[in-house]
Coordinates of C-alpha atoms in Angstrom, one line a residue:
Chain A
M1248 CA 46.3 66.8 -45.6
P1249 CA 45.2 69.5 -48.1
R1250 CA 41.7 70.8 -47.4
F1251 CA 40.3 70.1 -50.9
R1252 CA 41.1 66.4 -50.7
K1253 CA 39.7 66.1 -47.3
F1254 CA 36.5 67.9 -48.3
L1255 CA 36.2 65.8 -51.4
L1256 CA 36.5 62.6 -49.4
C1257 CA 34.1 63.7 -46.8
F1258 CA 31.6 64.8 -49.4
V1259 CA 31.5 61.5 -51.4
L1260 CA 31.6 59.4 -48.3
I1261 CA 28.7 61.2 -46.6
L1262 CA 26.8 61.4 -49.9
S1263 CA 27.2 57.7 -50.5
I1264 CA 26.2 56.7 -47.0
A1265 CA 23.2 59.1 -46.9
F1266 CA 22.0 58.1 -50.4
G1267 CA 22.4 54.4 -49.6
F1268 CA 20.4 54.7 -46.3
I1269 CA 17.6 56.8 -48.0
R1270 CA 17.4 54.2 -50.7
Q1271 CA 17.2 51.4 -48.2
I1272 CA 14.7 53.1 -46.0
K1273 CA 12.5 53.4 -49.1
I1274 CA 12.9 49.7 -49.8
A1275 CA 12.1 48.9 -46.1
C1276 CA 9.0 51.1 -46.3
R1277 CA 7.8 49.3 -49.4
S1278 CA 8.5 45.9 -47.8
V1279 CA 6.5 46.8 -44.7
Q1280 CA 3.7 48.2 -46.9
A1281 CA 3.7 45.0 -48.9
L1282 CA 3.7 42.9 -45.8
V1283 CA 0.7 44.7 -44.4
S1284 CA -1.4 45.1 -47.5
R1285 CA -0.7 42.3 -49.8
H1286 CA 1.1 39.5 -48.1
E1287 CA -1.9 38.0 -46.3
A1288 CA -4.0 38.0 -49.4
V1289 CA -1.2 36.4 -51.5
D1290 CA -0.4 34.0 -48.8
S1291 CA -3.9 32.6 -48.4
R1292 CA -4.4 32.5 -52.2
Y1293 CA -1.1 30.8 -52.6
R1294 CA -1.9 28.2 -49.9
I1295 CA -5.3 27.4 -51.4
L1296 CA -3.8 27.2 -54.9
K1297 CA -1.0 25.0 -53.8
D1298 CA -3.4 22.5 -52.2
K1299 CA -5.6 22.7 -55.3
I1300 CA -2.8 22.0 -57.7
L1301 CA -1.5 19.1 -55.6
S1302 CA -4.9 17.4 -55.6
F1303 CA -5.2 18.3 -59.3
V1304 CA -1.9 16.7 -60.0
S1305 CA -2.8 13.5 -58.2
S1306 CA -6.2 13.2 -59.9
S1307 CA -5.2 14.1 -63.5
P1308 CA -4.4 11.4 -66.0
F1309 CA -0.9 12.7 -66.7
D1310 CA 2.5 11.4 -65.8
F1311 CA 3.9 14.5 -64.0
S1312 CA 7.4 13.1 -63.9
R1313 CA 7.7 14.1 -67.5
F1314 CA 6.7 17.7 -66.7
S1315 CA 9.4 20.3 -66.4
Y1316 CA 7.7 23.5 -65.5
V1317 CA 4.7 25.0 -63.7
S1318 CA 3.4 28.3 -64.8
G1319 CA 0.6 30.7 -64.1
I1320 CA 0.9 31.2 -60.4
P1321 CA -1.1 34.3 -59.4
G1322 CA 0.5 37.4 -58.1
K1323 CA 3.8 36.5 -59.9
A1324 CA 5.6 37.1 -56.6
A1325 CA 8.8 35.4 -57.3
E1326 CA 9.4 34.0 -53.9
R1327 CA 6.0 32.4 -53.8
Y1328 CA 6.5 31.0 -57.2
Y1329 CA 9.9 29.5 -56.4
D1330 CA 8.6 28.1 -53.1
F1331 CA 5.8 26.5 -55.1
Q1332 CA 8.3 24.9 -57.5
Y1333 CA 10.3 23.8 -54.5
A1334 CA 7.3 22.2 -52.9
M1335 CA 6.6 20.2 -56.1
A1336 CA 10.2 19.2 -56.7
P1337 CA 11.7 16.9 -57.8
H1338 CA 9.0 16.2 -60.4
L1339 CA 8.2 19.8 -61.4
I1340 CA 11.3 21.8 -61.6
S1341 CA 13.4 23.1 -64.4
D1342 CA 15.9 25.8 -65.1
N1343 CA 13.9 28.1 -67.2
N1344 CA 10.9 28.7 -69.4
A1345 CA 12.8 27.9 -72.6
H1346 CA 13.1 24.2 -71.7
A1347 CA 9.6 23.8 -70.6
D1348 CA 7.1 21.9 -72.7
H1349 CA 4.3 21.3 -70.3
F1350 CA 2.6 23.8 -68.0
V1351 CA 0.1 23.9 -65.2
L1352 CA -2.0 27.0 -65.7
D1353 CA -4.2 28.7 -63.2
F1354 CA -7.0 30.7 -64.9
E1355 CA -9.8 33.0 -63.8
T1356 CA -12.1 32.5 -66.8
P1357 CA -12.2 30.3 -69.8
E1358 CA -11.6 33.4 -71.9
S1359 CA -8.4 34.2 -70.1
L1360 CA -7.1 30.7 -70.5
E1361 CA -7.9 30.8 -74.2
S1362 CA -6.2 34.1 -74.8
H1363 CA -3.2 33.0 -72.7
C1364 CA -2.8 29.8 -74.7
R1365 CA -3.2 31.7 -78.0
D1366 CA -0.6 34.3 -77.1
N1367 CA 1.9 31.7 -75.9
S1368 CA 1.2 29.0 -78.5
L1369 CA 0.0 26.5 -76.0
E1370 CA -2.4 23.6 -76.4
V1371 CA -4.7 22.7 -73.5
L1372 CA -4.7 19.0 -72.8
F1373 CA -6.8 18.8 -69.7
Q1374 CA -8.7 21.3 -67.5
S1375 CA -10.6 21.1 -64.3
G1376 CA -11.6 23.5 -61.5
G1377 CA -9.8 26.6 -62.8
L1378 CA -6.6 24.7 -63.6
A1379 CA -5.4 23.4 -66.9
I1380 CA -2.5 21.3 -68.2
A1381 CA -1.1 22.7 -71.4
R1382 CA 1.8 21.9 -73.6
K1383 CA 3.6 23.8 -76.3
D1384 CA 1.6 23.6 -79.5
R1385 CA 3.6 21.4 -81.9
R1386 CA 2.3 23.4 -84.8
F1387 CA 4.3 26.4 -83.6
T1388 CA 7.5 24.7 -82.6
Chain B
M202 CA 8.4 27.9 -34.4
T203 CA 10.1 25.1 -32.5
A204 CA 11.8 24.0 -35.7
G205 CA 13.1 27.5 -36.3
F206 CA 14.3 27.7 -32.7
L207 CA 16.1 24.3 -33.1
A208 CA 17.6 25.5 -36.4
M209 CA 19.0 28.5 -34.6
M210 CA 20.4 26.2 -31.9
S211 CA 22.2 24.2 -34.5
Y212 CA 24.0 27.3 -35.8
L213 CA 24.8 28.3 -32.2
V214 CA 26.4 24.8 -31.7
S215 CA 28.4 25.3 -34.8
G216 CA 29.4 28.8 -33.8
A217 CA 30.5 27.5 -30.3
I218 CA 32.6 24.8 -32.0
G219 CA 34.2 27.4 -34.3
F220 CA 34.9 29.7 -31.4
C221 CA 36.6 27.0 -29.3
A222 CA 38.5 25.6 -32.3
L223 CA 39.9 29.1 -33.1
R224 CA 40.7 29.9 -29.5
V225 CA 42.5 26.6 -28.9
F226 CA 44.5 27.0 -32.1
L227 CA 45.4 30.6 -31.4
K228 CA 46.1 30.1 -27.7
N229 CA 48.3 32.7 -26.1
S230 CA 48.2 34.9 -29.1
R231 CA 46.8 38.5 -29.0
C232 CA 43.3 38.2 -30.2
P233 CA 40.5 40.8 -30.1
G234 CA 37.4 39.2 -28.6
S235 CA 35.0 40.7 -31.2
L236 CA 37.1 39.4 -34.1
L237 CA 37.1 35.9 -32.7
L238 CA 33.3 36.2 -32.2
F239 CA 32.7 37.0 -35.8
L240 CA 35.2 34.5 -37.2
A241 CA 33.7 31.7 -35.2
P242 CA 30.4 31.1 -37.1
G243 CA 32.2 30.7 -40.4
A244 CA 34.7 28.3 -39.0
G245 CA 32.1 26.4 -37.1
L246 CA 29.7 26.0 -40.1
F247 CA 32.6 24.8 -42.2
I248 CA 33.4 22.1 -39.6
S249 CA 29.7 21.1 -39.6
S250 CA 29.6 20.7 -43.3
F251 CA 32.9 18.9 -43.2
L252 CA 31.5 16.4 -40.7
L253 CA 28.3 15.9 -42.8
Y254 CA 30.2 15.5 -46.0
F255 CA 32.2 12.6 -44.6
D256 CA 29.0 11.0 -43.3
L257 CA 27.6 11.3 -46.8
Y258 CA 30.7 10.0 -48.5
F259 CA 31.0 6.9 -46.3
F260 CA 27.4 6.1 -45.6
H261 CA 25.7 7.8 -48.7
R262 CA 23.1 9.4 -46.4
I263 CA 23.3 11.4 -43.2
S264 CA 22.2 9.9 -39.9
R265 CA 20.6 12.5 -37.6
E266 CA 21.8 10.8 -34.5
L267 CA 25.4 10.4 -35.7
A268 CA 25.6 14.0 -36.9
I269 CA 24.3 15.5 -33.6
A270 CA 26.5 13.1 -31.6
A271 CA 29.6 14.0 -33.7
H272 CA 28.9 17.7 -33.1
L273 CA 28.3 17.4 -29.4
F274 CA 31.4 15.2 -29.0
L275 CA 33.5 17.7 -30.8
L276 CA 32.1 20.6 -28.8
V277 CA 32.8 18.8 -25.5
M278 CA 36.4 18.0 -26.6
L279 CA 37.1 21.5 -27.8
W280 CA 35.5 23.1 -24.7
G281 CA 37.8 21.0 -22.5
A282 CA 40.8 22.2 -24.5
Y283 CA 39.5 25.8 -24.5
R284 CA 39.3 25.8 -20.7
N285 CA 43.0 25.0 -20.6
T286 CA 44.1 27.9 -22.8
K287 CA 46.1 30.4 -20.7
R288 CA 45.0 33.7 -22.0
E289 CA 41.4 34.8 -22.5
P290 CA 40.5 36.7 -25.6
A291 CA 40.7 40.5 -25.1
A292 CA 37.5 42.0 -23.8
M293 CA 35.4 43.7 -26.4
K294 CA 35.7 47.5 -26.2
E295 CA 34.0 48.4 -29.4
G296 CA 31.4 50.6 -27.7
V297 CA 27.8 51.5 -28.3
V298 CA 28.2 52.8 -31.9
F299 CA 29.5 49.4 -33.0
F300 CA 26.4 47.6 -31.7
A301 CA 24.1 50.3 -32.9
I302 CA 25.5 49.8 -36.5
L303 CA 25.0 46.0 -36.2
S304 CA 21.5 46.6 -35.0
A305 CA 20.8 48.9 -37.9
A306 CA 22.2 46.2 -40.2
A307 CA 19.8 43.7 -38.6
L308 CA 16.8 46.0 -39.1
L309 CA 17.6 46.7 -42.8
L310 CA 18.1 43.0 -43.4
L311 CA 14.9 42.0 -41.7
A312 CA 13.0 44.6 -43.8
V313 CA 14.3 42.9 -46.9
M314 CA 14.0 39.4 -45.7
L315 CA 10.5 39.6 -44.3
K316 CA 9.2 40.6 -47.7
S317 CA 10.8 37.5 -49.2
P318 CA 11.5 35.1 -46.4
F319 CA 12.1 32.2 -48.8
G320 CA 14.8 34.1 -50.6
T321 CA 14.8 35.6 -54.1
G322 CA 16.2 34.5 -57.3
L323 CA 16.0 31.2 -59.2
D324 CA 19.5 30.0 -58.3
V325 CA 18.6 30.0 -54.5
W326 CA 16.1 27.3 -55.3
A327 CA 17.4 25.6 -58.4
I328 CA 21.0 25.3 -57.1
W329 CA 21.3 25.4 -53.3
K330 CA 18.0 24.5 -51.7
I331 CA 17.2 21.7 -54.2
K332 CA 20.5 20.1 -53.4
A333 CA 19.9 20.4 -49.7
R334 CA 16.5 18.8 -50.2
F335 CA 17.9 15.8 -52.1
I336 CA 20.7 15.3 -49.5
Y337 CA 18.1 15.4 -46.7
H338 CA 15.3 13.3 -48.2
A339 CA 16.9 11.0 -50.8
A340 CA 17.9 7.5 -50.0
D341 CA 21.2 8.2 -51.6
W342 CA 22.6 11.7 -51.7
R343 CA 24.2 11.0 -55.2
A344 CA 20.7 11.8 -56.6
I345 CA 22.0 15.4 -56.9
F346 CA 24.2 14.2 -59.8
A347 CA 21.3 12.7 -61.7
P348 CA 21.0 13.9 -65.3
G349 CA 17.6 15.4 -64.6
L350 CA 19.2 17.8 -62.1
R351 CA 22.0 19.0 -64.4
F352 CA 20.6 22.5 -64.2
S353 CA 21.5 22.7 -60.5
H354 CA 25.3 22.6 -61.5
P355 CA 26.5 19.3 -59.9
D356 CA 30.1 20.6 -59.7
Y357 CA 29.1 23.4 -57.3
P358 CA 30.5 22.8 -53.8
L359 CA 28.3 21.8 -50.9
F360 CA 28.9 24.1 -48.0
Y361 CA 25.6 25.9 -48.3
P362 CA 23.3 22.9 -48.8
L363 CA 25.1 21.0 -46.0
A364 CA 24.7 24.0 -43.7
L365 CA 20.9 23.9 -44.4
V366 CA 20.9 20.1 -43.9
W367 CA 22.6 20.5 -40.6
A368 CA 19.9 22.8 -39.3
W369 CA 17.1 20.5 -40.7
L370 CA 18.7 17.5 -39.0
F371 CA 18.9 19.3 -35.7
A372 CA 15.3 20.6 -36.0
G373 CA 14.1 17.1 -37.0
R374 CA 12.4 18.3 -40.2
E375 CA 12.9 20.6 -43.2
T376 CA 12.3 24.2 -42.2
A377 CA 12.4 27.4 -44.3
A378 CA 13.8 29.1 -41.1
A379 CA 17.2 27.5 -41.7
A380 CA 18.0 29.4 -44.9
F381 CA 16.6 32.6 -43.4
L382 CA 18.8 32.3 -40.3
L383 CA 21.8 31.3 -42.3
A384 CA 21.6 34.3 -44.6
F385 CA 20.8 36.6 -41.6
M386 CA 23.7 35.3 -39.6
M387 CA 26.3 35.3 -42.4
T388 CA 25.5 38.9 -43.4
L389 CA 25.6 40.2 -39.9
C390 CA 28.8 38.3 -39.1
L391 CA 30.4 39.8 -42.3
V392 CA 29.5 43.4 -41.1
G393 CA 30.8 42.6 -37.6
L394 CA 33.9 41.0 -39.0
V395 CA 34.8 44.1 -41.1
M396 CA 34.1 46.4 -38.2
A397 CA 36.0 44.3 -35.6
A398 CA 39.0 44.1 -37.9
A399 CA 38.8 47.8 -38.7
A400 CA 38.6 48.6 -35.0
R401 CA 42.3 47.8 -34.7
Y402 CA 42.9 51.0 -36.7
G403 CA 40.7 53.1 -34.5
R404 CA 37.0 53.3 -33.6
R405 CA 36.3 55.8 -36.4
S406 CA 37.6 53.3 -38.9
A407 CA 35.3 50.6 -37.4
W408 CA 32.1 52.6 -37.5
V409 CA 32.7 54.4 -40.8
S410 CA 33.5 51.0 -42.6
G411 CA 30.4 49.4 -40.9
L412 CA 28.1 52.3 -41.9
F413 CA 29.5 52.4 -45.4
L414 CA 29.0 48.7 -45.9
I415 CA 25.5 48.5 -44.6
S416 CA 24.5 51.6 -46.5
I417 CA 25.0 49.7 -49.8
P418 CA 21.6 48.5 -51.0
H419 CA 23.1 45.7 -53.1
F420 CA 25.0 44.4 -50.1
I421 CA 21.9 44.1 -47.9
G422 CA 19.8 42.9 -50.8
M423 CA 22.3 40.1 -51.6
G424 CA 22.4 39.2 -47.9
G425 CA 18.7 38.9 -47.7
S426 CA 18.4 37.1 -51.0
Q427 CA 19.9 33.9 -49.6
Y428 CA 22.3 33.5 -52.5
A429 CA 25.8 32.0 -51.6
D430 CA 27.7 35.2 -52.5
I431 CA 27.6 36.8 -49.1
P432 CA 28.8 33.6 -47.4
V433 CA 31.7 33.4 -49.9
A434 CA 32.4 37.1 -49.3
Y435 CA 32.5 36.3 -45.6
F436 CA 35.3 33.7 -46.1
F437 CA 37.3 36.0 -48.4
T438 CA 37.1 38.8 -45.8
A439 CA 38.0 36.4 -43.0
A440 CA 41.1 35.2 -44.9
I441 CA 42.2 38.8 -45.6
V442 CA 41.7 40.2 -42.0
S443 CA 43.4 37.1 -40.5
M444 CA 46.4 37.6 -42.8
D445 CA 46.4 41.3 -41.8
M446 CA 46.5 40.2 -38.1
A447 CA 49.4 37.8 -39.0
L448 CA 51.4 40.5 -40.7
C449 CA 50.7 43.2 -38.0
G450 CA 51.4 40.9 -35.1
E451 CA 54.2 38.9 -36.8
D452 CA 52.2 35.8 -35.8
A453 CA 52.3 32.9 -38.3
R454 CA 49.4 31.1 -36.6
W455 CA 47.1 33.9 -37.9
A456 CA 48.5 33.2 -41.3
M457 CA 47.5 29.6 -41.0
V458 CA 44.0 30.7 -39.9
S459 CA 43.9 32.9 -43.0
G460 CA 44.9 30.0 -45.2
A461 CA 42.2 27.9 -43.6
F462 CA 39.5 30.5 -44.4
A463 CA 40.8 30.9 -47.9
G464 CA 40.7 27.1 -48.4
M465 CA 37.2 26.9 -46.9
S466 CA 35.9 29.5 -49.4
G467 CA 36.6 26.9 -52.2
F468 CA 33.9 24.6 -50.6
V469 CA 31.4 27.5 -50.6
K470 CA 31.6 28.5 -54.2
N471 CA 33.9 27.7 -57.1
E472 CA 35.1 31.3 -57.0
G473 CA 36.9 30.3 -53.7
L474 CA 39.4 28.3 -55.7
L475 CA 40.3 31.3 -57.8
F476 CA 40.5 33.4 -54.6
F477 CA 43.0 31.0 -53.1
A478 CA 45.2 31.2 -56.2
A479 CA 44.9 35.0 -56.3
F480 CA 45.7 35.2 -52.6
C481 CA 48.8 33.0 -52.9
L482 CA 50.1 35.0 -55.9
S483 CA 49.7 38.4 -54.2
L484 CA 51.3 37.2 -51.0
A485 CA 54.2 35.6 -53.0
L486 CA 54.9 39.0 -54.6
F487 CA 54.6 41.3 -51.6
T488 CA 55.0 39.5 -48.3
E489 CA 57.6 37.4 -46.5
R490 CA 57.7 33.8 -47.7
R491 CA 57.2 32.4 -44.2
F492 CA 53.7 34.0 -44.1
L493 CA 52.9 32.6 -47.5
F494 CA 54.1 29.1 -46.5
A495 CA 52.1 29.3 -43.2
M496 CA 49.0 30.4 -45.1
A497 CA 49.5 27.5 -47.7
K498 CA 49.9 25.1 -44.8
G499 CA 46.7 26.2 -43.2
G500 CA 44.8 26.2 -46.5
L501 CA 45.9 23.0 -48.2
L502 CA 43.9 20.6 -46.0
F503 CA 40.7 22.5 -46.7
L504 CA 41.6 23.0 -50.3
A505 CA 42.4 19.3 -50.6
F506 CA 38.9 18.6 -49.2
T507 CA 37.3 20.6 -52.0
V508 CA 39.5 19.0 -54.6
F509 CA 38.6 15.6 -53.3
F510 CA 34.9 16.5 -53.6
K511 CA 35.5 17.7 -57.2
L512 CA 37.4 14.6 -58.2
S513 CA 35.0 12.2 -56.6
T514 CA 32.0 13.8 -58.2
F515 CA 33.7 14.5 -61.5
S516 CA 31.2 17.0 -62.9
P517 CA 32.3 19.4 -65.7
N518 CA 31.9 23.1 -65.1
H519 CA 29.2 24.6 -67.3
M520 CA 31.0 27.9 -67.8
L521 CA 34.2 26.5 -69.3
R522 CA 34.2 23.9 -72.0
P523 CA 37.6 23.0 -73.6
E524 CA 36.2 22.5 -77.0
A525 CA 34.5 25.9 -77.0
I526 CA 37.7 27.6 -75.7
S527 CA 39.8 26.0 -78.4
R528 CA 37.6 27.6 -81.1
L529 CA 38.0 31.2 -79.7
T530 CA 40.2 33.6 -81.6
A531 CA 42.3 36.5 -80.2
E532 CA 39.9 39.1 -81.7
E533 CA 36.9 37.4 -80.1
I534 CA 38.6 37.4 -76.7
L535 CA 39.5 41.1 -77.0
S536 CA 36.0 42.0 -78.0
R537 CA 34.6 40.0 -75.1
L538 CA 36.9 41.8 -72.7
G539 CA 35.5 45.1 -74.1
T540 CA 32.0 43.8 -73.3
V541 CA 33.0 42.9 -69.8
F542 CA 34.4 46.4 -69.2
S543 CA 31.3 48.0 -70.6
F544 CA 29.1 46.0 -68.3
F545 CA 31.4 46.8 -65.4
A546 CA 31.3 50.5 -66.2
A547 CA 27.5 50.4 -66.4
E548 CA 27.3 48.4 -63.1
I549 CA 29.3 50.9 -61.0
R550 CA 27.1 53.7 -62.2
K551 CA 24.0 52.1 -60.7
E552 CA 23.6 54.3 -57.7
N553 CA 20.4 52.5 -56.7
S554 CA 22.5 49.3 -56.1
W555 CA 25.8 50.7 -55.0
A556 CA 25.0 54.2 -53.8
Y557 CA 28.3 56.1 -54.5
A558 CA 30.6 53.4 -53.2
W559 CA 32.7 53.2 -56.4
P560 CA 33.2 57.0 -56.6
V561 CA 34.4 56.8 -52.9
F562 CA 36.9 54.2 -53.8
G563 CA 37.9 56.2 -56.9
V564 CA 38.5 59.4 -54.9
L565 CA 40.6 57.4 -52.4
A566 CA 42.6 55.7 -55.1
V567 CA 43.3 58.9 -57.0
F568 CA 43.7 61.6 -54.4
F569 CA 45.1 59.5 -51.6
R570 CA 47.1 57.0 -53.6
R571 CA 50.3 57.5 -51.6
E572 CA 48.6 56.8 -48.2
I573 CA 46.4 54.0 -49.6
F574 CA 48.7 52.0 -51.7
G575 CA 51.7 51.6 -49.4
R576 CA 53.8 48.6 -50.0
D577 CA 52.9 47.0 -46.6
K578 CA 49.2 46.5 -47.6
I579 CA 49.4 46.3 -51.4
W580 CA 48.7 42.5 -51.2
I581 CA 45.1 43.3 -50.4
P582 CA 44.0 45.2 -53.5
L583 CA 46.3 43.0 -55.5
T584 CA 44.4 39.9 -54.3
V585 CA 41.1 41.6 -55.3
F586 CA 42.6 42.6 -58.7
F587 CA 43.9 39.0 -59.4
L588 CA 40.5 37.6 -58.4
N589 CA 38.6 39.9 -60.6
A590 CA 41.0 39.4 -63.5
G591 CA 40.3 35.7 -63.1
Y592 CA 36.6 36.4 -63.3
A593 CA 37.2 38.5 -66.5
G594 CA 39.2 35.7 -67.9
V595 CA 36.4 33.2 -67.3
Y596 CA 33.9 35.6 -68.9
C597 CA 36.2 35.9 -71.9
L598 CA 36.4 32.1 -72.3
T599 CA 32.9 31.0 -71.5
A600 CA 30.9 29.0 -73.9
L601 CA 27.7 30.6 -72.7
N602 CA 26.1 33.8 -74.0
L603 CA 28.3 36.5 -72.6
P604 CA 25.9 39.4 -72.3
T605 CA 23.3 37.2 -70.6
Q606 CA 26.0 35.8 -68.1
L607 CA 27.2 39.4 -67.3
A608 CA 23.6 40.5 -66.8
V609 CA 22.9 37.8 -64.3
S610 CA 26.2 37.4 -62.5
L611 CA 28.4 40.4 -62.7
D612 CA 26.9 42.3 -59.7
R613 CA 27.1 39.1 -57.6
L614 CA 30.8 38.7 -58.4
M615 CA 31.4 42.3 -57.6
I616 CA 29.8 42.0 -54.1
Q617 CA 32.1 39.1 -53.2
S618 CA 35.2 41.3 -52.9
F619 CA 33.3 44.5 -51.9
P620 CA 33.7 43.9 -48.1
V621 CA 37.4 43.4 -48.6
L622 CA 37.7 46.6 -50.5
T623 CA 35.7 48.5 -47.8
Y624 CA 38.0 47.1 -45.2
F625 CA 41.1 48.1 -47.2
F626 CA 40.1 51.6 -48.3
L627 CA 38.5 52.7 -45.1
T628 CA 41.3 51.5 -42.8
R629 CA 43.9 53.2 -45.0
A630 CA 42.1 56.5 -45.7
P631 CA 44.0 59.0 -43.6
F632 CA 41.0 61.1 -42.6
V633 CA 39.0 58.1 -41.4
R634 CA 42.0 56.6 -39.7
D635 CA 43.2 59.7 -37.9
A636 CA 40.7 59.4 -35.1

C-alpha cells in the first residue's frame, strides 16, 4: 500500500476519533457540572411547580380537556418540560406551539406576567398563586 | 428502584428468549458467541412486542398475568430446545480491549443520559411514550388512533411503545427507567454488534470500528435521546451482519435470520419497510438467488406482521399525500432534490456532530476504492445507497415544508445507516484489516 494513502487514512481516522472523544468528554463534563450544580434546584422547583399546577388545574373553573398546551415552565430544560407535559397527558398535550390557544403560565411577578402576555399577544383569563391561564388574544389572531 | 430493577429483568427475560430462539434456529452452525449475545436482545424484544400486539389485537388491552405467563412459557420451551442443541456457540475471544470499548461507550452514554434521563426531543414524548402510556392505561388501546392524538402519527409501528409497555407490565407500574434502560441497552448492543461482527475480520477491525462508532457525538447523543432511530439502526445492522455471515459461511439459515431482522425493522419505524425493499434489491443484483430467497423467506413473516398492523389500523402517512404528489412538477422535484443535497452537504460538515467520520469514509472511498468496493461486498453500500435514495425520494415528494423537515429529521435518518457504513468501511479498509 503506498505510504501516502496509508498516512492519509491513519491521519483522518485518528483525527476523527480524537476529535470525537474530546468533544464528548466536553459534553460529559458539562453534564456532570449540570448534574451537580443545577439539577437539584431544577428538580425541586419542578416538583413543587408540578404539584402546584395540578392543584391549580383541579381548582380552576376551566375545562382543561379543551386545552392543548402548557407553557412557561421555569428553567426551560426541555426534558423537564416534556416530562411535565407527559404527566399531564392526555388532557394537556399538543404537537407544537402554533396549534396552542390556551396556556398555563408560571410567573414571578405581576409585571413579568403582564409583559409576557403583551409580547405574545395573550389574554389572561384566570390567575392564582403565581399561575395564570391565558389564551391567544382574539384581537391579534 | 424496585420498578427499575424489574424493568431490567423484563429486558433480560426478552434477551434470554432471543438468545435461545436464535441458538435453536442456528443449531450446529458456526456462530461466534459474542455475535449471538448482541443479536439476542433485538430478537427477544421483537418477540415480546409480537406477543403483546396479539394480546392487544384480540383482547384490546394487555393482561399483565397473560403477558408474563406467555413470556415464561416461551422461555421454558426455548430453553428446553436450546439444551438439546448439539454445538455450543463459540467461546468469546474478543479480549480486554473489546470490553474496554464497550465500557467507554457505557460511560459516554451515561454522561449524556444522566443529564436528560427522560430523553430529549418532542417526538420521544409526543410519539413513542404517549402511545405506550395509552396502551398501558387506556381501557381500549385503540385510543391511540383517536383524532385528538393525530400528532402522534397513528401509522407509526409499535415496537418501541410495546417494548416500554412490556417493562411496565413486568414492573407492575409505569416507570421512567424502562425507556432509559431500553435506550442504553439498544445503543450498547449496537456497538457490541458492530464490533463482534467486525472481529471476524481481525481484532484490529473490531476495536477500530468500535472506537470510531462511539467517538461520534451524534451517535451517542441519539442513543441517549431515547428516539427510535438507534433501535432501527440496530435492526438494519443486524440484518446486514447476518447476511454477511450467511455469504461468508455459505449458510442459508443466517440469510433467513438476516431477513427476519430486516422484516422486524419495519415494526420499529416506517423506514424499515424501505430498508427491506432496498436490501432485497441490492441482494437481487449482486448475490446468489438462493440467499435472496432465504432472506425473503425469513423476512416475509415479520413483514406480513407489520403490513397486517398497517392495514388493520389504516392510518395515512403524514409525509406522503397522493393529492399533493400529483400537483408536483418535474422542476419542483429537481429543485427539492437540490435542497436535499445542500442540507446533506451542510450536515456532513458538522464536526461537532459527526467528528470527521464523513471525510474518513470519503478517503476510503476515493483512495482505496479497489479494495473497498469489491464485487463480493458491494451489496452493503448499495443497500445503504438505495435506502438513502428512498429517503431523498420521500423528501422530494412530501407535502410538508421541506427545509423544516430536513432540519428536524435528516441527521436522524443519516444515523440509521451509519453503523452499517462503519462496519462496511472499517472491515474493508486494508490498513485496518491487515492486523
